[in-house]
Short mmCIF file of C-alpha atoms and ligand atoms in Angstrom, two decimals:
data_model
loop_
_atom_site.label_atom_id
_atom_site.label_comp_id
_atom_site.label_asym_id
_atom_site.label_seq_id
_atom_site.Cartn_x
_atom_site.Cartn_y
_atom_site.Cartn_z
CA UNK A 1 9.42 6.20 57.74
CA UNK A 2 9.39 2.77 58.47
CA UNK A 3 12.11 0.74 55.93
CA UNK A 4 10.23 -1.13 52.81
CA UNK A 5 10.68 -4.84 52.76
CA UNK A 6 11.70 -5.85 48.92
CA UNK A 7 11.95 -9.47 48.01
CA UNK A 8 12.96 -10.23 44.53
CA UNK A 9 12.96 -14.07 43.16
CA UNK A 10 15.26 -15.01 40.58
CA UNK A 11 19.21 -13.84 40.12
CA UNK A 12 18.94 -13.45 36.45
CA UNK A 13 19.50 -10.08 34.69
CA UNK A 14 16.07 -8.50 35.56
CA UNK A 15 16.41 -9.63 39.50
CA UNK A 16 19.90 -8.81 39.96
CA UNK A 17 19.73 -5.44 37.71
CA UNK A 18 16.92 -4.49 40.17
CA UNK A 19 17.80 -5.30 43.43
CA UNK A 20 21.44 -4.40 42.75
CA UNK A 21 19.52 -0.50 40.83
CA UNK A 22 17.39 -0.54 44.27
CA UNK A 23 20.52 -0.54 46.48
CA UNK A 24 22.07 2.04 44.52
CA UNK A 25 19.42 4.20 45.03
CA UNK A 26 18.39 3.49 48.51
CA UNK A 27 20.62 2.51 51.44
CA UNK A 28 19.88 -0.32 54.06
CA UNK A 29 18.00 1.61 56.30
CA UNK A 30 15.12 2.96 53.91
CA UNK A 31 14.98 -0.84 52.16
CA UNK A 32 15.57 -3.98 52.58
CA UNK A 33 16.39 -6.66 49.42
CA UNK A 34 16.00 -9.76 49.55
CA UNK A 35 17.11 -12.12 46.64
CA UNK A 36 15.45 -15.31 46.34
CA UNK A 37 16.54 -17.62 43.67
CA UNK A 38 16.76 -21.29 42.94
CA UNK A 39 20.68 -20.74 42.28
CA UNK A 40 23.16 -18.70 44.04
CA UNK A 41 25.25 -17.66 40.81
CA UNK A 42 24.31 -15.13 37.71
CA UNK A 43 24.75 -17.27 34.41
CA UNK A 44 25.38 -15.35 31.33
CA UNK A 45 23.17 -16.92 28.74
CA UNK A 46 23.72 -14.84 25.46
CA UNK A 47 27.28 -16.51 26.24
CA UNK A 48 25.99 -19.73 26.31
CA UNK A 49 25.51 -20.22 22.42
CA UNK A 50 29.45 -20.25 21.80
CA UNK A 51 29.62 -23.84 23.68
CA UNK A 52 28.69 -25.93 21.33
CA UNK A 53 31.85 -25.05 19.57
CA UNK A 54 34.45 -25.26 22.20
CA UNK A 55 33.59 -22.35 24.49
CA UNK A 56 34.30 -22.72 28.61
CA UNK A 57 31.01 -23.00 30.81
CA UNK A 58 32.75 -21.54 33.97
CA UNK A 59 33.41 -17.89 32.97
CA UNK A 60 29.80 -17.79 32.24
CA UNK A 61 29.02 -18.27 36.01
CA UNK A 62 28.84 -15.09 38.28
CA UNK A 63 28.63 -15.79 41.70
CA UNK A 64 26.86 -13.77 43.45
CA UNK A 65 27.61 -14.54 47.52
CA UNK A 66 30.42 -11.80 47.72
CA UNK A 67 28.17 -9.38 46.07
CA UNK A 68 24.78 -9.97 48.05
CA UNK A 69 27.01 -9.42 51.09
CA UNK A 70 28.82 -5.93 50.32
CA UNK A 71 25.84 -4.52 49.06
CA UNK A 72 23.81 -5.69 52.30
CA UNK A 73 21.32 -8.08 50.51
CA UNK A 74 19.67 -10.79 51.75
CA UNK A 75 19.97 -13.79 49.53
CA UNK A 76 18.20 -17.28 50.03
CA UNK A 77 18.83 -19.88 47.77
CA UNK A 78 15.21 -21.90 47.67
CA UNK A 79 12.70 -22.00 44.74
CA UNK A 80 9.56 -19.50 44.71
CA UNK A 81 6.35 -22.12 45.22
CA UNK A 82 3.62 -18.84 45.13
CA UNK A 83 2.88 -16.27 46.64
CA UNK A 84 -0.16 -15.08 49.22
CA UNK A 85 -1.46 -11.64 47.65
CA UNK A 86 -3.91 -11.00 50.52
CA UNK A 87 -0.85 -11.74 53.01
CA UNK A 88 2.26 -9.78 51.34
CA UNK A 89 4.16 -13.29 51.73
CA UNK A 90 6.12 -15.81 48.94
CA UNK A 91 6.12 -19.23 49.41
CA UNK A 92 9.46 -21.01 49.27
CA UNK A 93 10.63 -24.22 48.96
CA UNK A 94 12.43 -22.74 52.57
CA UNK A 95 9.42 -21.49 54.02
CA UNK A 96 7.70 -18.14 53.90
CA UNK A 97 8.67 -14.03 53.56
CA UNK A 98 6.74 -11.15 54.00
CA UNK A 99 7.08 -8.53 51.54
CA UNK A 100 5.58 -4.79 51.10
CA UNK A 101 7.13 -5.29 47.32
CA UNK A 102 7.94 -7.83 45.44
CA UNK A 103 9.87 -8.60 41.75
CA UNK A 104 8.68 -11.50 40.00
CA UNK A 105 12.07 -11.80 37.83
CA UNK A 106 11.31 -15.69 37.22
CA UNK A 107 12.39 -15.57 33.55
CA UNK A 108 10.95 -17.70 31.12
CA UNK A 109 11.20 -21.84 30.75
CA UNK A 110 10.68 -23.34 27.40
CA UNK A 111 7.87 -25.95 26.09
CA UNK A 112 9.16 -27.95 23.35
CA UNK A 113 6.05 -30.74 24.03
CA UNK A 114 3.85 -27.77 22.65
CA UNK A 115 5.41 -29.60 18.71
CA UNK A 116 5.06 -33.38 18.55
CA UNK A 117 8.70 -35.05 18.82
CA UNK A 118 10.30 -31.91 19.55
CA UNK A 119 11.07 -32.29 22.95
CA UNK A 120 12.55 -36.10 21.91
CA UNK A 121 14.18 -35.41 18.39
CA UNK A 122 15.58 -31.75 18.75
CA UNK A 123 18.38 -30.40 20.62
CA UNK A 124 17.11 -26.83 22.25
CA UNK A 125 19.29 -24.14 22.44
CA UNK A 126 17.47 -22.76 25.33
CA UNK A 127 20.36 -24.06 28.21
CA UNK A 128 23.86 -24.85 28.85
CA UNK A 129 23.66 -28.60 29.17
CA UNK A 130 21.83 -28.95 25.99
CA UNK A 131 23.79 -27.08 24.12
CA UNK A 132 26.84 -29.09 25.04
CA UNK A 133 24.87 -31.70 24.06
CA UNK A 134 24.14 -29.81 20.72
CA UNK A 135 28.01 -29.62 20.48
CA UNK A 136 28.41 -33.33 20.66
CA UNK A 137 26.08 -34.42 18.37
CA UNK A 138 27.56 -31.47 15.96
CA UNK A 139 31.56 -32.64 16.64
CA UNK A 140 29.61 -36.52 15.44
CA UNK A 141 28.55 -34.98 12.62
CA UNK A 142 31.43 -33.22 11.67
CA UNK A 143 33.50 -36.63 11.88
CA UNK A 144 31.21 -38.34 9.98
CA UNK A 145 31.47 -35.47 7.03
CA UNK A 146 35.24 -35.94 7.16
CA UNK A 147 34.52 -39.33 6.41
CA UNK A 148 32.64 -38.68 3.51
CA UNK A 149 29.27 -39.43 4.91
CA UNK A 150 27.67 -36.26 3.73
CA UNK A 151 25.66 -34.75 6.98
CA UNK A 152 22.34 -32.56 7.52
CA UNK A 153 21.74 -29.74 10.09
CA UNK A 154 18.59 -28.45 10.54
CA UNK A 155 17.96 -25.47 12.62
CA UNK A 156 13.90 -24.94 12.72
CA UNK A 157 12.13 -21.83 15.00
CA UNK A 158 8.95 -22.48 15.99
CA UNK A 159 5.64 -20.32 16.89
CA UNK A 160 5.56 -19.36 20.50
CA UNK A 161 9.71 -18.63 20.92
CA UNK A 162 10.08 -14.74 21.65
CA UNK A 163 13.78 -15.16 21.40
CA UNK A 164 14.43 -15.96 17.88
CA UNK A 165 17.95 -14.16 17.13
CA UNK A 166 20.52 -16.88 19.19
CA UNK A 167 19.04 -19.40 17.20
CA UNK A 168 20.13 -17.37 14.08
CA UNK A 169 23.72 -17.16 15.78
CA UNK A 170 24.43 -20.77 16.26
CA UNK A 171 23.53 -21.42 12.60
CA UNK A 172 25.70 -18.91 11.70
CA UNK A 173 28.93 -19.96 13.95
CA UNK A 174 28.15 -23.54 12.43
CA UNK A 175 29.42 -22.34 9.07
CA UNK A 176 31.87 -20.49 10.23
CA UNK A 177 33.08 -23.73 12.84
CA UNK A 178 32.77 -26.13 9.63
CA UNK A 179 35.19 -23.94 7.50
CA UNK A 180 37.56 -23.64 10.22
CA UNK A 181 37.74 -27.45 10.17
CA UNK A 182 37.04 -27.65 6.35
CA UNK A 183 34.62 -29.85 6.29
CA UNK A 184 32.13 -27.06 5.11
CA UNK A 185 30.98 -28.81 2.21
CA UNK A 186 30.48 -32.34 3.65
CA UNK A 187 27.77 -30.65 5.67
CA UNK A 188 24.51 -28.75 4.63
CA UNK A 189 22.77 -26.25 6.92
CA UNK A 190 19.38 -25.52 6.77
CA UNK A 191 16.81 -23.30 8.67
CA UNK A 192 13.09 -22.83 8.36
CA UNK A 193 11.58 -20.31 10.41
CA UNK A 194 7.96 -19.85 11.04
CA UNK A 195 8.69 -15.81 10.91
CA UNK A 196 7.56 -14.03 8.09
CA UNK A 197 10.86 -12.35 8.02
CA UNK A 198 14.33 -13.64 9.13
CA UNK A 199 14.10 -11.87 12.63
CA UNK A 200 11.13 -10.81 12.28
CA UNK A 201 10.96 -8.60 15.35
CA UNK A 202 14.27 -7.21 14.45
CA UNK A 203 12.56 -5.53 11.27
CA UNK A 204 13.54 -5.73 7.74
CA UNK A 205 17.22 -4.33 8.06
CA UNK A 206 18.17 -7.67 9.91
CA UNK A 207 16.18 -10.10 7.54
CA UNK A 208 18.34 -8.72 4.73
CA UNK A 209 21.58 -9.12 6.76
CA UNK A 210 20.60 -12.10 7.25
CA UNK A 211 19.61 -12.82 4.07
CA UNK A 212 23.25 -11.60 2.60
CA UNK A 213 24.88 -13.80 5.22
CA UNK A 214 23.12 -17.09 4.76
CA UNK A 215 23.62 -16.33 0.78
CA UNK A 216 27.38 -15.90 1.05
CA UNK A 217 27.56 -18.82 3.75
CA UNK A 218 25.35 -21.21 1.70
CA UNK A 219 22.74 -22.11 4.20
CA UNK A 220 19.40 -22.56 2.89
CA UNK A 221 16.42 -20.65 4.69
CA UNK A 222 13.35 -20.94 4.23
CA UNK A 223 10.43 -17.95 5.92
CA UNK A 224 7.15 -18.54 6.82
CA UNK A 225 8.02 -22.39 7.32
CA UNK A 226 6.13 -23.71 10.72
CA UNK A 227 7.35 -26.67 11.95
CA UNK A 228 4.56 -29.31 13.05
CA UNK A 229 5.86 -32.46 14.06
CA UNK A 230 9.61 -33.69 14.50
CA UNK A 231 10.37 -37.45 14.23
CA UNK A 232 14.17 -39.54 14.53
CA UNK A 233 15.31 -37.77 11.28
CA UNK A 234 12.82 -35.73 9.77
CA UNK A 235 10.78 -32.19 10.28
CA UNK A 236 7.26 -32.43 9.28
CA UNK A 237 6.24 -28.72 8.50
CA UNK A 238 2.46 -27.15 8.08
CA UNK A 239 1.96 -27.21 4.44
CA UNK A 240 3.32 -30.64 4.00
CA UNK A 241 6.82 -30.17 3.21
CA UNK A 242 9.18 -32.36 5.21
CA UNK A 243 13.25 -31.59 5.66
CA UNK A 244 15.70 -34.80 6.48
CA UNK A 245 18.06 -34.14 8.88
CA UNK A 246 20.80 -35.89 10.73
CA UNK A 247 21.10 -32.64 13.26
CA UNK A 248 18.12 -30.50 14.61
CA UNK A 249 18.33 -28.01 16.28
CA UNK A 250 15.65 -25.42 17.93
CA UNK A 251 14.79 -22.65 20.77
CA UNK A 252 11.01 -24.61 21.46
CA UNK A 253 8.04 -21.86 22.46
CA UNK A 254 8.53 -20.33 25.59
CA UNK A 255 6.11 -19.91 28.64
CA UNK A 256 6.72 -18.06 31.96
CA UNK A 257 8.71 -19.96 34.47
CA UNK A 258 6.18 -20.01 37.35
CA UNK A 259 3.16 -19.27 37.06
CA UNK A 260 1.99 -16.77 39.48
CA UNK A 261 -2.05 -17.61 40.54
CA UNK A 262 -4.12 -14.45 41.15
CA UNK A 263 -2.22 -11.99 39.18
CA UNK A 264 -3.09 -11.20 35.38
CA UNK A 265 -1.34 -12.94 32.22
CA UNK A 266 -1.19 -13.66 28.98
CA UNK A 267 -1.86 -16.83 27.47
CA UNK A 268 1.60 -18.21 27.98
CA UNK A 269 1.80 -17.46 31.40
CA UNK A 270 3.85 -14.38 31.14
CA UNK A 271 2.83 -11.21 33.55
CA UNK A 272 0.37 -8.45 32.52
CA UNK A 273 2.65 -5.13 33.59
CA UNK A 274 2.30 -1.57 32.77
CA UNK A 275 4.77 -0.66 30.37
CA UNK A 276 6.35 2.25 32.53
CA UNK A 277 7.73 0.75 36.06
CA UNK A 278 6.92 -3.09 35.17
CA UNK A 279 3.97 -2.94 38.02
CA UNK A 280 1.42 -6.03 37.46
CA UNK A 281 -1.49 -4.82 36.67
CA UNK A 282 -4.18 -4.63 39.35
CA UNK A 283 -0.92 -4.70 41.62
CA UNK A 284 1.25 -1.65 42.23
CA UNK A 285 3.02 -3.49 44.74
CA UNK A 286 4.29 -6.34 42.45
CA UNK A 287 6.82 -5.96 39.79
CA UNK A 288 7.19 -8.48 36.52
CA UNK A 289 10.27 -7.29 34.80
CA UNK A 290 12.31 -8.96 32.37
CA UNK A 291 11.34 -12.64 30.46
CA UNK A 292 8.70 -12.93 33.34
CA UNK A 293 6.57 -10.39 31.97
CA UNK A 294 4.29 -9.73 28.83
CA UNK A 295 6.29 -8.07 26.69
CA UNK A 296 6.58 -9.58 23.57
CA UNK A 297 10.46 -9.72 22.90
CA UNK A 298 12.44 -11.83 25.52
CA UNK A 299 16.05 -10.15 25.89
CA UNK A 300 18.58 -9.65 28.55
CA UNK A 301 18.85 -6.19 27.31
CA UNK A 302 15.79 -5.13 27.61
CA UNK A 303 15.62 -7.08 30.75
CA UNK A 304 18.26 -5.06 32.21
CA UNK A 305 15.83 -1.52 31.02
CA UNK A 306 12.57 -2.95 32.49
CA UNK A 307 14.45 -3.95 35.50
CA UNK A 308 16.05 -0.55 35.61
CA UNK A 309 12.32 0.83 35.18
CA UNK A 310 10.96 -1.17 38.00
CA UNK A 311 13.10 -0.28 40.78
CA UNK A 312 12.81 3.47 39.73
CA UNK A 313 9.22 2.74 40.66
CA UNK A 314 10.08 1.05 43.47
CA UNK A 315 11.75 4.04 44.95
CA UNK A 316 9.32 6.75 43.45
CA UNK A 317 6.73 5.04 45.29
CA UNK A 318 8.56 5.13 48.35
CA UNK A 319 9.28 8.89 48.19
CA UNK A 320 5.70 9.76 46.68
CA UNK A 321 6.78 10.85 43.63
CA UNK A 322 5.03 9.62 40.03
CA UNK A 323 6.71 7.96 36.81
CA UNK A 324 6.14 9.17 33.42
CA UNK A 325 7.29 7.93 30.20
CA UNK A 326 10.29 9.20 28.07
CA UNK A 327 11.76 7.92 24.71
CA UNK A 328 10.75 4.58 23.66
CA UNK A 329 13.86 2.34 24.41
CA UNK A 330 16.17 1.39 21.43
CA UNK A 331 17.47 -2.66 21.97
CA UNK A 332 21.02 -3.51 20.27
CA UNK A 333 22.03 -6.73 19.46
CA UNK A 334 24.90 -8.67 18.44
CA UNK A 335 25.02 -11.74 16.59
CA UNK A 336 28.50 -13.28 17.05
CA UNK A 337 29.46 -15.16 13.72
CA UNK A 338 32.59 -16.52 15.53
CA UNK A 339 34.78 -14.70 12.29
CA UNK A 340 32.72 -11.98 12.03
CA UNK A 341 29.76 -10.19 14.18
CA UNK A 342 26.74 -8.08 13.48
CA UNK A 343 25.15 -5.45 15.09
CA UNK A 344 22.05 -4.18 15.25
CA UNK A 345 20.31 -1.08 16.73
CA UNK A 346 16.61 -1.19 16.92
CA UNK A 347 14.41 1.66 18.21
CA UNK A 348 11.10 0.44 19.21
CA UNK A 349 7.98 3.06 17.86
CA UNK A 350 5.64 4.28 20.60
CA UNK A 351 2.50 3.05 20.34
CA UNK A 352 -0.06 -0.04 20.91
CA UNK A 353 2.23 -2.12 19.97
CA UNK A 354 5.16 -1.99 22.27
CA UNK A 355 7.68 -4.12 20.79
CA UNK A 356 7.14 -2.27 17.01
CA UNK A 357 10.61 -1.19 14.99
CA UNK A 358 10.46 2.30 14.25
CA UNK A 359 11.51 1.18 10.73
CA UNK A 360 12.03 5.42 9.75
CA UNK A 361 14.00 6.27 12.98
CA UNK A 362 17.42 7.37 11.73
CA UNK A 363 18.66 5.16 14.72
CA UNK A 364 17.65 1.91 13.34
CA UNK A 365 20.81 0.51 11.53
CA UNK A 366 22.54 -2.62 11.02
CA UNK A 367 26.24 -3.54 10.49
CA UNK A 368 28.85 -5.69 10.10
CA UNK A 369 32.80 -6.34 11.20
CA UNK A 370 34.54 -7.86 13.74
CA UNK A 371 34.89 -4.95 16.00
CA UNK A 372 31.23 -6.05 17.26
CA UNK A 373 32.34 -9.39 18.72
CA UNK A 374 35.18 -7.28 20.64
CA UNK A 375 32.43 -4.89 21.78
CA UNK A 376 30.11 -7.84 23.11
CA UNK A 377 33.05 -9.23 24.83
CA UNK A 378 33.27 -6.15 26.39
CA UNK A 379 30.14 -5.49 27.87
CA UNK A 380 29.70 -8.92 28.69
CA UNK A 381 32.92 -8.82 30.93
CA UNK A 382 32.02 -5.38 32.16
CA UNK A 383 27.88 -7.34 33.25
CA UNK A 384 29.87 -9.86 34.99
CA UNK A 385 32.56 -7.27 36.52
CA UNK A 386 29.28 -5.32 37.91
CA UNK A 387 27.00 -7.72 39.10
CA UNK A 388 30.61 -9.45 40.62
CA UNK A 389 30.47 -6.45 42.95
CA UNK A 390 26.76 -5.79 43.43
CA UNK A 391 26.44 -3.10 41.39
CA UNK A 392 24.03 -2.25 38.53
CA UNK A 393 24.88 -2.63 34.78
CA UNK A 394 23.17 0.23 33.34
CA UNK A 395 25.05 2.55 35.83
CA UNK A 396 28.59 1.85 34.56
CA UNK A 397 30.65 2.44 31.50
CA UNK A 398 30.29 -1.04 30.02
CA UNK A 399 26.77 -0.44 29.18
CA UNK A 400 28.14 2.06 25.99
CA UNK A 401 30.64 -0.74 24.90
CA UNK A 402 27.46 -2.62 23.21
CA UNK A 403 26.92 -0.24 20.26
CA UNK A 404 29.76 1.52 20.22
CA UNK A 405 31.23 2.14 16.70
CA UNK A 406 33.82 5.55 15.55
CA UNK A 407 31.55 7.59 14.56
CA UNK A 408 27.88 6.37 15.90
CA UNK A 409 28.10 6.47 19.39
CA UNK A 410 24.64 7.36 20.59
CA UNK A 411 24.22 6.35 24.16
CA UNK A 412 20.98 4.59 25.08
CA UNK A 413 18.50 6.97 27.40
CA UNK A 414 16.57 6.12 29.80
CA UNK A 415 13.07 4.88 28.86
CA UNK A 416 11.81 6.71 32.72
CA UNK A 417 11.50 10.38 33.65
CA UNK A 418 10.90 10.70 37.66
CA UNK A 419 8.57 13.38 38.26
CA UNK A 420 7.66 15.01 41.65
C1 FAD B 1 21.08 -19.19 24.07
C2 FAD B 1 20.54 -17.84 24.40
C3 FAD B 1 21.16 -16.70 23.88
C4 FAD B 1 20.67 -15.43 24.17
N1 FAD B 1 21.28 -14.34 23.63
C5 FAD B 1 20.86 -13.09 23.96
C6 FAD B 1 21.52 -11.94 23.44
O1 FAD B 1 22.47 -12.04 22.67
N2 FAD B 1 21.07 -10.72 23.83
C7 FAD B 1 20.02 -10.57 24.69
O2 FAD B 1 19.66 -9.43 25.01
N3 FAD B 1 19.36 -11.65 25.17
C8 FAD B 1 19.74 -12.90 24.83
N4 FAD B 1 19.10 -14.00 25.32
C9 FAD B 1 17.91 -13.81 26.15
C10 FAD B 1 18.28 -13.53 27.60
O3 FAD B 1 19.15 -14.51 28.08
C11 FAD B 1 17.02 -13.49 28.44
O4 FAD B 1 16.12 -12.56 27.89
C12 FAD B 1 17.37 -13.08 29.86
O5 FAD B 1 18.12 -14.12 30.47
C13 FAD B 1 16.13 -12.78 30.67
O6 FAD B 1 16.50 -12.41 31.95
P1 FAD B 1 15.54 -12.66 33.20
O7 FAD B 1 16.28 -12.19 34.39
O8 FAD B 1 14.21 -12.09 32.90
O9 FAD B 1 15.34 -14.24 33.23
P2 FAD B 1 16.42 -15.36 33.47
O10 FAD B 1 17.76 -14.97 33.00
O11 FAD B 1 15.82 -16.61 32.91
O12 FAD B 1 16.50 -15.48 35.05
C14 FAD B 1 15.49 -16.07 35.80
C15 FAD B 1 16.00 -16.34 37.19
O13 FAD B 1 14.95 -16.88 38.00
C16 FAD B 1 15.39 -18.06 38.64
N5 FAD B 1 14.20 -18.89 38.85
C17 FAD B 1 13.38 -19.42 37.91
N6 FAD B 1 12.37 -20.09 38.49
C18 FAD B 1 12.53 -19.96 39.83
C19 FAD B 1 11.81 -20.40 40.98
N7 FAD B 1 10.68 -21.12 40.88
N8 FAD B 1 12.29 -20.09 42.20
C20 FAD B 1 13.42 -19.35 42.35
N9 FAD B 1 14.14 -18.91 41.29
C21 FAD B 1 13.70 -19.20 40.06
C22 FAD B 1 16.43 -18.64 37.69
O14 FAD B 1 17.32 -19.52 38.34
C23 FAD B 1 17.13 -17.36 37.25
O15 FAD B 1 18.06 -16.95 38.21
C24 FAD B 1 19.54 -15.29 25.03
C25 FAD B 1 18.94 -16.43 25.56
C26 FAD B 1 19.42 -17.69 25.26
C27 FAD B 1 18.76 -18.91 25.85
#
């Protein structure tokens, strides 16, 4: 059988958790993987919210050469221009490849111009350099506070993010960050969200832990608050109330990357893929896992799943075999409070409605304590460890760490049953 050509673009968590899956199931002679991204490391971003508050960038930064070359994957560092359907080929910044498969694992970009002022007025959380420039402006304010010049944070979620929970984190390491340097009081912390619910997509367990927590830390929030227009010092919201601020601070609405022309999407540009192996629709030769695709909750995590799920496809097309579905997956998250974490496992319902909390699953549960920061740190190191060597995440051991607590230990299944 002649060996299948597989080009994946982007070296986030949905590229590299495919092509590195892909390898592990196929050797070099059966398929060929080819990573094409517009930068030749891995960057951790759910690490990325701990730098406004001292945190290195480097250990954040996987690179990936030493990996791409054990595992016998091409890699070519250019940026993906489009791609040729009719032809099998991807346009590069360095030219063109042929493909007989091909992973759109682009990720997602943000669009703060969709909210007058935001992109000017608001610091985004959404990458590295502006959240060190989030940090800098939040170190000012702290100095003035100490000073006696009392100081205003605002932290405001927009419609159109599908990523609301880091936002939630910074706020929350803010307190905790202020008290360390107690100046807590000099400063007041706001956040209006235009969720119904604090986390909405996280279900009601996490909007009353984070209820409890912005209680106890005193930081006002406000629900079902959409922000309209931001201007030098002030958040103009859609039924007329307005917040002062001296600090604002947002992740703006999201839309795909690249946009792909010729394949389906959704209004924001994101991919149209059959929940099972990630396959486009219309296109059972191209894959959208990860931020790149439709699904309506953007996280690593269940990056990681869909990318597992697409090159399980990948293969099972290549030996003839068929996909077919198994448990709905359950996400976890973590929530670092920088003196405290929390934790939260959330099994999605099957159904229309794929991102849904099965609200009655006994598996849905929230919690509290340190131990979850040491547990993040854990898997985070064991990601980078992985990907370090070429290998995939969801394979090894550190894929437990994230949810594991004495006592509730439930490992995560597999969301995929290959069928002959
Ligand atoms: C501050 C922050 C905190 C977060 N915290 C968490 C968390 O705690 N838990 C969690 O599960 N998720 C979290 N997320 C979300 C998570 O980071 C994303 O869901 C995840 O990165 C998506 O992975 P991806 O591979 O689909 O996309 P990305 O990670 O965005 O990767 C896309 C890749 O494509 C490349 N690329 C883009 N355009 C091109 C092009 N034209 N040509 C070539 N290459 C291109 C990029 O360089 C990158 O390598 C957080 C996100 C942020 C911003």
């Amino acid at each position: 059988m002649a060996r299948t050509e597989v080009v994946v673009l982007g070296s986030g968590f949905a590229g590299l958790e495919t092509a590195f899956r892909l390898r592990a199931r196929a050797g070099e002679d059966d398929v060929g993987i080819t990573v094409v991204s517009d930068r030749d490391d891995f960057l951790y971003r759910p690490g990325t919210v701990r730098l406004p508050f001292g945190a290195a960038e480097a250990p954040l930064h996987v690179p990936l050469a030493g990996a791409f070359r054990r595992r016998g994957i091409g890699a070519v560092i250019a940026t993906a221009e489009g791609i040729d359907l009719d032809r099998g080929q991807v346009h590069t910044s360095r030219g063109r490849m042929a493909y007989d498969r091909l992973v759109l694992a682009t990720g997602a970009a943000s669009r703060p111009e969709e909210i007058p002022g935001l992109a000017e007025h608001a610091h985004s959380i959404a990458a590295a350099g502006a959240l060190h420039r989030l940090g800098e402006d939040l170190r000012w304010a702290a100095q003035h506070a100490r000073h006696g010049r009392a100081q205003r944070v605002l932290f405001a979620l927009p419609p159109g993010n599908q990523c609301a929970a880091p936002l939630y984190e910074v706020a929350l390491m803010l307190d905790t960050w202020l008290r360390r340097k107690q100046i807590r009081d000099g400063v007041e912390i706001a956040f209006d969200t235009c969720e119904e619910s604090y986390v909405q997509a996280f279900g009601p367990k996490l909007h009353e832990l984070v209820s409890r927590q912005f209680e106890a830390r005193g930081i006002e929030g406000r629900t079902a608050a959409t922000l309209a227009k931001a201007t030098e010092r002030s958040a103009v919201f859609a039924d007329g109330s307005v917040r002062e601020f001296d600090v604002l601070a947002t992740f703006p609405p999201q839309v795909a990357s690249v946009h792909y022309s010729g394949l389906p999407c959704d209004e924001r540009g994101f991919l149209r893929c059959d929940p099972l192996g990630r396959a486009v629709l219309g296109r059972p030769e191209v894959f959208g896992p990860g931020d790149a695709g439709d699904f309506p909750l953007k996280l690593g995590y269940l990056a990681l799943l869909q990318a597992d799920a697409a090159a399980g496809a990948i293969a099972a097309q290549r030996r003839g075999t068929t996909l077919s579905a198994g448990p709905s997956p359950v996400v976890r998250q973590v929530l670092d409070l920088l003196d405290d974490a929390a934790f939260a496992q959330i099994p999605l319902a099957p159904g229309d409605d794929p991102a849904r909390v099965d609200e009655s699953s006994s598996r849905y549960w929230v919690s509290t304590g340190a131990f979850w920061r040491a547990g993040a740190r854990l898997a985070e190191a064991a990601l980078s460890a992985r990907f370090r060597l070429g290998l995939p995440f969801r394979a090894g051991s550190g894929w437990g760490a994230l949810g594991r607590a004495p006592g509730r230990t439930r490992p995560n299944t597999d969301n995929l049953v290959e069928r002959p």
